[in-house]
Amino acid sequence: MSQITSSTSEKIILGIDPGTRFLGYGLIKITKEKVTILQYGVLNLTKYTTQGAKFLKIHERVLGILEEFLPDEIAIESPFFGKNVQSMLKLGRVQGMIMSLAFSKSIPISEYEPKKIKQSVTGNGNSSKEQVAKMVEVIGNIKLDAKLFDATDALGIAICHHFHNNNITSTIKGTKKGWGAFVNENPSRVK
């Protein structure tokens, strides 16, 4: 695949749904306000019997994605409480590894809670995985593999990040201008 480089008018966001059994990833390209899905997939880690082997595979795949697509930003789902302690510990290790890879490449990384992701993508923080997948299809104008919920969740994470960083006080570069600038630039929208 050819490498895609970003400019000031476009950016690439990598979304990751971390896991120690299945890790979902999704890459989107933002051009102006258009969302294009570049690639998505699920890393199946169930065949690896040790945590070390799983971590090595995650490291290799995520590093490969970073080097191939050169994302401008990374968004990752933060853990939600309610899982058992061992699961939280393992998930935290995966997140730490991904954060370390991002930092080593000087790529900004953001975390989003599951409810915030669902709210951003579907308008409902209690949406099902199926509803998130359907809205990702609508936003990306693409038919996705319905069985890859970890991947569609990862795309949802990337889209959430895009929406979060491109609210009414942001520019395409993601720099915050503030309410004063918004009011000055849009006097007809303020009463």
PDB file of C-alpha atoms in Angstrom:
ATOM      1  CA  MET A   1       0.000   0.000   0.000  1.00  0.00           C
ATOM      2  CA  SER A   2       1.168   3.507  -0.667  1.00  0.00           C
ATOM      3  CA  GLN A   3       1.744   5.809   2.230  1.00  0.00           C
ATOM      4  CA  ILE A   4      -0.631   8.665   2.809  1.00  0.00           C
ATOM      5  CA  THR A   5       0.871  11.874   4.063  1.00  0.00           C
ATOM      6  CA  SER A   6      -1.159  14.501   5.801  1.00  0.00           C
ATOM      7  CA  SER A   7      -1.269  18.189   5.078  1.00  0.00           C
ATOM      8  CA  THR A   8      -2.917  21.097   6.812  1.00  0.00           C
ATOM      9  CA  SER A   9      -6.245  20.337   5.108  1.00  0.00           C
ATOM     10  CA  GLU A  10      -6.360  16.660   5.988  1.00  0.00           C
ATOM     11  CA  LYS A  11      -5.444  14.399   8.839  1.00  0.00           C
ATOM     12  CA  ILE A  12      -5.390  10.709   9.583  1.00  0.00           C
ATOM     13  CA  ILE A  13      -6.784   9.413  12.866  1.00  0.00           C
ATOM     14  CA  LEU A  14      -6.162   5.909  14.198  1.00  0.00           C
ATOM     15  CA  GLY A  15      -8.841   4.595  16.539  1.00  0.00           C
ATOM     16  CA  ILE A  16      -8.054   1.612  18.745  1.00  0.00           C
ATOM     17  CA  ASP A  17     -10.417  -0.578  20.757  1.00  0.00           C
ATOM     18  CA  PRO A  18      -7.866  -2.288  23.006  1.00  0.00           C
ATOM     19  CA  GLY A  19      -8.161  -5.842  24.203  1.00  0.00           C
ATOM     20  CA  THR A  20      -6.122  -8.894  25.107  1.00  0.00           C
ATOM     21  CA  ARG A  21      -8.343 -11.294  23.153  1.00  0.00           C
ATOM     22  CA  PHE A  22      -9.365  -9.058  20.255  1.00  0.00           C
ATOM     23  CA  LEU A  23      -7.947  -5.636  19.412  1.00  0.00           C
ATOM     24  CA  GLY A  24      -9.896  -3.521  16.946  1.00  0.00           C
ATOM     25  CA  TYR A  25      -8.322  -0.771  14.880  1.00  0.00           C
ATOM     26  CA  GLY A  26      -9.663   1.689  12.366  1.00  0.00           C
ATOM     27  CA  LEU A  27      -8.055   4.438  10.325  1.00  0.00           C
ATOM     28  CA  ILE A  28      -9.970   7.403   8.987  1.00  0.00           C
ATOM     29  CA  LYS A  29      -8.839  10.308   6.858  1.00  0.00           C
ATOM     30  CA  ILE A  30     -10.445  13.686   7.364  1.00  0.00           C
ATOM     31  CA  THR A  31     -10.423  15.979   4.352  1.00  0.00           C
ATOM     32  CA  LYS A  32     -12.177  19.213   5.240  1.00  0.00           C
ATOM     33  CA  GLU A  33     -15.188  17.669   6.991  1.00  0.00           C
ATOM     34  CA  LYS A  34     -15.387  14.467   4.917  1.00  0.00           C
ATOM     35  CA  VAL A  35     -14.645  11.198   6.722  1.00  0.00           C
ATOM     36  CA  THR A  36     -13.020   8.489   4.597  1.00  0.00           C
ATOM     37  CA  ILE A  37     -12.391   5.034   6.038  1.00  0.00           C
ATOM     38  CA  LEU A  38      -8.886   3.949   5.044  1.00  0.00           C
ATOM     39  CA  GLN A  39      -8.584   0.580   6.762  1.00  0.00           C
ATOM     40  CA  TYR A  40     -10.043  -1.369   9.650  1.00  0.00           C
ATOM     41  CA  GLY A  41      -9.535  -4.764  11.176  1.00  0.00           C
ATOM     42  CA  VAL A  42      -9.370  -6.982  14.215  1.00  0.00           C
ATOM     43  CA  LEU A  43      -6.247  -8.524  15.641  1.00  0.00           C
ATOM     44  CA  ASN A  44      -7.314 -11.964  16.932  1.00  0.00           C
ATOM     45  CA  LEU A  45      -5.089 -12.798  19.879  1.00  0.00           C
ATOM     46  CA  THR A  46      -6.903 -15.910  21.117  1.00  0.00           C
ATOM     47  CA  LYS A  47      -4.395 -18.294  19.520  1.00  0.00           C
ATOM     48  CA  TYR A  48      -1.546 -16.936  21.660  1.00  0.00           C
ATOM     49  CA  THR A  49      -1.245 -18.703  24.996  1.00  0.00           C
ATOM     50  CA  THR A  50       0.929 -16.245  26.926  1.00  0.00           C
ATOM     51  CA  GLN A  51       0.492 -12.566  27.696  1.00  0.00           C
ATOM     52  CA  GLY A  52       4.003 -11.953  26.382  1.00  0.00           C
ATOM     53  CA  ALA A  53       3.134 -13.413  22.973  1.00  0.00           C
ATOM     54  CA  LYS A  54      -0.070 -11.355  22.840  1.00  0.00           C
ATOM     55  CA  PHE A  55       1.761  -8.145  23.767  1.00  0.00           C
ATOM     56  CA  LEU A  56       4.455  -8.808  21.168  1.00  0.00           C
ATOM     57  CA  LYS A  57       1.807  -9.306  18.447  1.00  0.00           C
ATOM     58  CA  ILE A  58      -0.031  -6.125  19.489  1.00  0.00           C
ATOM     59  CA  HIS A  59       3.244  -4.185  19.482  1.00  0.00           C
ATOM     60  CA  GLU A  60       4.214  -5.477  16.022  1.00  0.00           C
ATOM     61  CA  ARG A  61       0.811  -4.764  14.444  1.00  0.00           C
ATOM     62  CA  VAL A  62       0.278  -1.311  15.950  1.00  0.00           C
ATOM     63  CA  LEU A  63       3.850  -0.280  15.089  1.00  0.00           C
ATOM     64  CA  GLY A  64       3.272  -1.514  11.525  1.00  0.00           C
ATOM     65  CA  ILE A  65       0.089   0.569  11.249  1.00  0.00           C
ATOM     66  CA  LEU A  66       1.879   3.659  12.596  1.00  0.00           C
ATOM     67  CA  GLU A  67       4.725   3.259  10.115  1.00  0.00           C
ATOM     68  CA  GLU A  68       2.474   2.516   7.123  1.00  0.00           C
ATOM     69  CA  PHE A  69      -0.219   5.164   7.597  1.00  0.00           C
ATOM     70  CA  LEU A  70       1.627   7.837   9.619  1.00  0.00           C
ATOM     71  CA  PRO A  71      -1.463   8.901  11.591  1.00  0.00           C
ATOM     72  CA  ASP A  72      -1.582  12.469  12.866  1.00  0.00           C
ATOM     73  CA  GLU A  73      -3.544  11.511  15.980  1.00  0.00           C
ATOM     74  CA  ILE A  74      -4.560   8.397  17.892  1.00  0.00           C
ATOM     75  CA  ALA A  75      -7.740   7.855  19.885  1.00  0.00           C
ATOM     76  CA  ILE A  76      -8.186   4.935  22.242  1.00  0.00           C
ATOM     77  CA  GLU A  77     -11.081   3.688  24.328  1.00  0.00           C
ATOM     78  CA  SER A  78     -10.466   4.093  28.040  1.00  0.00           C
ATOM     79  CA  PRO A  79     -11.303   1.127  30.258  1.00  0.00           C
ATOM     80  CA  PHE A  80     -14.693   1.070  31.880  1.00  0.00           C
ATOM     81  CA  PHE A  81     -15.075  -0.081  35.438  1.00  0.00           C
ATOM     82  CA  GLY A  82     -17.002  -3.229  36.178  1.00  0.00           C
ATOM     83  CA  LYS A  83     -14.645  -5.746  34.659  1.00  0.00           C
ATOM     84  CA  ASN A  84     -12.684  -7.930  37.029  1.00  0.00           C
ATOM     85  CA  VAL A  85      -9.372  -6.680  38.384  1.00  0.00           C
ATOM     86  CA  GLN A  86      -7.243  -9.052  36.287  1.00  0.00           C
ATOM     87  CA  SER A  87      -8.985  -7.950  33.085  1.00  0.00           C
ATOM     88  CA  MET A  88      -8.480  -4.283  33.991  1.00  0.00           C
ATOM     89  CA  LEU A  89      -4.790  -4.896  34.693  1.00  0.00           C
ATOM     90  CA  LYS A  90      -4.238  -6.664  31.356  1.00  0.00           C
ATOM     91  CA  LEU A  91      -6.183  -3.996  29.470  1.00  0.00           C
ATOM     92  CA  GLY A  92      -4.163  -1.274  31.201  1.00  0.00           C
ATOM     93  CA  ARG A  93      -0.958  -2.912  30.025  1.00  0.00           C
ATOM     94  CA  VAL A  94      -2.213  -2.942  26.422  1.00  0.00           C
ATOM     95  CA  GLN A  95      -3.209   0.714  26.674  1.00  0.00           C
ATOM     96  CA  GLY A  96       0.167   1.605  28.157  1.00  0.00           C
ATOM     97  CA  MET A  97       1.948  -0.155  25.306  1.00  0.00           C
ATOM     98  CA  ILE A  98      -0.138   1.682  22.704  1.00  0.00           C
ATOM     99  CA  MET A  99       0.458   5.001  24.461  1.00  0.00           C
ATOM    100  CA  SER A 100       4.181   4.300  24.563  1.00  0.00           C
ATOM    101  CA  LEU A 101       4.217   3.577  20.824  1.00  0.00           C
ATOM    102  CA  ALA A 102       2.326   6.823  20.181  1.00  0.00           C
ATOM    103  CA  PHE A 103       4.723   8.823  22.350  1.00  0.00           C
ATOM    104  CA  SER A 104       7.747   7.222  20.658  1.00  0.00           C
ATOM    105  CA  LYS A 105       6.426   8.497  17.299  1.00  0.00           C
ATOM    106  CA  SER A 106       5.403  11.911  18.742  1.00  0.00           C
ATOM    107  CA  ILE A 107       1.755  11.245  17.897  1.00  0.00           C
ATOM    108  CA  PRO A 108      -0.833  12.860  20.188  1.00  0.00           C
ATOM    109  CA  ILE A 109      -3.124  10.315  21.846  1.00  0.00           C
ATOM    110  CA  SER A 110      -6.530  10.849  23.459  1.00  0.00           C
ATOM    111  CA  GLU A 111      -8.759   8.569  25.508  1.00  0.00           C
ATOM    112  CA  TYR A 112     -12.543   8.426  25.405  1.00  0.00           C
ATOM    113  CA  GLU A 113     -14.996   6.595  27.634  1.00  0.00           C
ATOM    114  CA  PRO A 114     -17.329   4.107  25.919  1.00  0.00           C
ATOM    115  CA  LYS A 115     -20.440   6.196  26.663  1.00  0.00           C
ATOM    116  CA  LYS A 116     -18.837   9.326  25.196  1.00  0.00           C
ATOM    117  CA  ILE A 117     -17.915   7.428  22.026  1.00  0.00           C
ATOM    118  CA  LYS A 118     -21.454   6.094  21.608  1.00  0.00           C
ATOM    119  CA  GLN A 119     -22.939   9.525  22.335  1.00  0.00           C
ATOM    120  CA  SER A 120     -20.657  11.191  19.778  1.00  0.00           C
ATOM    121  CA  VAL A 121     -21.309   8.665  17.018  1.00  0.00           C
ATOM    122  CA  THR A 122     -25.000   7.811  17.507  1.00  0.00           C
ATOM    123  CA  GLY A 123     -26.375  10.544  19.760  1.00  0.00           C
ATOM    124  CA  ASN A 124     -27.106   7.970  22.484  1.00  0.00           C
ATOM    125  CA  GLY A 125     -24.553   6.954  25.114  1.00  0.00           C
ATOM    126  CA  ASN A 126     -26.322   3.622  25.607  1.00  0.00           C
ATOM    127  CA  SER A 127     -26.236   2.523  21.955  1.00  0.00           C
ATOM    128  CA  SER A 128     -25.552  -1.080  21.033  1.00  0.00           C
ATOM    129  CA  LYS A 129     -22.527  -2.201  19.028  1.00  0.00           C
ATOM    130  CA  GLU A 130     -24.866  -2.727  16.079  1.00  0.00           C
ATOM    131  CA  GLN A 131     -26.088   0.877  16.273  1.00  0.00           C
ATOM    132  CA  VAL A 132     -22.527   2.216  16.435  1.00  0.00           C
ATOM    133  CA  ALA A 133     -21.554   0.069  13.430  1.00  0.00           C
ATOM    134  CA  LYS A 134     -24.553   1.321  11.430  1.00  0.00           C
ATOM    135  CA  MET A 135     -23.752   4.984  12.132  1.00  0.00           C
ATOM    136  CA  VAL A 136     -20.088   4.415  11.241  1.00  0.00           C
ATOM    137  CA  GLU A 137     -21.328   3.065   7.900  1.00  0.00           C
ATOM    138  CA  VAL A 138     -23.502   6.145   7.390  1.00  0.00           C
ATOM    139  CA  ILE A 139     -20.761   8.601   8.382  1.00  0.00           C
ATOM    140  CA  GLY A 140     -18.099   6.826   6.314  1.00  0.00           C
ATOM    141  CA  ASN A 141     -20.492   6.152   3.424  1.00  0.00           C
ATOM    142  CA  ILE A 142     -19.286   2.551   3.240  1.00  0.00           C
ATOM    143  CA  LYS A 143     -20.621  -0.951   3.886  1.00  0.00           C
ATOM    144  CA  LEU A 144     -18.613  -2.613   6.653  1.00  0.00           C
ATOM    145  CA  ASP A 145     -18.229  -6.234   7.725  1.00  0.00           C
ATOM    146  CA  ALA A 146     -20.970  -6.536  10.341  1.00  0.00           C
ATOM    147  CA  LYS A 147     -19.085  -9.254  12.241  1.00  0.00           C
ATOM    148  CA  LEU A 148     -16.110  -7.053  13.102  1.00  0.00           C
ATOM    149  CA  PHE A 149     -17.571  -5.123  16.034  1.00  0.00           C
ATOM    150  CA  ASP A 150     -14.144  -4.479  17.555  1.00  0.00           C
ATOM    151  CA  ALA A 151     -13.109  -2.800  14.295  1.00  0.00           C
ATOM    152  CA  THR A 152     -16.318  -0.796  13.911  1.00  0.00           C
ATOM    153  CA  ASP A 153     -15.918   0.289  17.539  1.00  0.00           C
ATOM    154  CA  ALA A 154     -12.369   1.432  16.708  1.00  0.00           C
ATOM    155  CA  LEU A 155     -13.676   3.428  13.746  1.00  0.00           C
ATOM    156  CA  GLY A 156     -16.278   4.908  16.103  1.00  0.00           C
ATOM    157  CA  ILE A 157     -13.486   5.921  18.478  1.00  0.00           C
ATOM    158  CA  ALA A 158     -11.646   7.686  15.643  1.00  0.00           C
ATOM    159  CA  ILE A 159     -14.857   9.421  14.526  1.00  0.00           C
ATOM    160  CA  CYS A 160     -15.613  10.468  18.115  1.00  0.00           C
ATOM    161  CA  HIS A 161     -12.140  12.000  18.297  1.00  0.00           C
ATOM    162  CA  HIS A 162     -12.729  13.886  15.049  1.00  0.00           C
ATOM    163  CA  PHE A 163     -16.096  15.200  16.280  1.00  0.00           C
ATOM    164  CA  HIS A 164     -14.637  16.101  19.671  1.00  0.00           C
ATOM    165  CA  ASN A 165     -11.751  18.050  18.141  1.00  0.00           C
ATOM    166  CA  ASN A 166     -13.859  19.745  15.489  1.00  0.00           C
ATOM    167  CA  ASN A 167     -16.583  21.322  17.542  1.00  0.00           C
ATOM    168  CA  ILE A 168     -17.750  24.855  16.854  1.00  0.00           C
ATOM    169  CA  THR A 169     -14.691  26.384  18.521  1.00  0.00           C
ATOM    170  CA  SER A 170     -12.132  24.376  16.534  1.00  0.00           C
ATOM    171  CA  THR A 171     -10.523  24.711  13.146  1.00  0.00           C
ATOM    172  CA  ILE A 172      -9.595  21.828  10.831  1.00  0.00           C
ATOM    173  CA  LYS A 173      -6.169  21.797  12.470  1.00  0.00           C
ATOM    174  CA  GLY A 174      -7.821  21.227  15.842  1.00  0.00           C
ATOM    175  CA  THR A 175      -6.586  24.466  17.364  1.00  0.00           C
ATOM    176  CA  LYS A 176      -9.016  26.039  19.777  1.00  0.00           C
ATOM    177  CA  LYS A 177     -10.004  29.604  18.955  1.00  0.00           C
ATOM    178  CA  GLY A 178     -12.462  30.218  21.759  1.00  0.00           C
ATOM    179  CA  TRP A 179     -16.010  31.556  22.009  1.00  0.00           C
ATOM    180  CA  GLY A 180     -14.960  35.153  21.391  1.00  0.00           C
ATOM    181  CA  ALA A 181     -13.575  34.267  17.961  1.00  0.00           C
ATOM    182  CA  PHE A 182     -16.675  32.209  17.182  1.00  0.00           C
ATOM    183  CA  VAL A 183     -18.989  35.122  18.058  1.00  0.00           C
ATOM    184  CA  ASN A 184     -16.908  37.566  15.993  1.00  0.00           C
ATOM    185  CA  GLU A 185     -16.865  35.226  12.980  1.00  0.00           C
ATOM    186  CA  ASN A 186     -20.566  34.282  13.232  1.00  0.00           C
ATOM    187  CA  PRO A 187     -22.573  37.283  14.495  1.00  0.00           C
ATOM    188  CA  SER A 188     -25.753  36.050  12.786  1.00  0.00           C
ATOM    189  CA  ARG A 189     -25.662  32.788  14.765  1.00  0.00           C
ATOM    190  CA  VAL A 190     -25.586  34.495  18.163  1.00  0.00           C
ATOM    191  CA  LYS A 191     -28.655  36.208  19.631  1.00  0.00           C
TER     192      LYS A 191
END
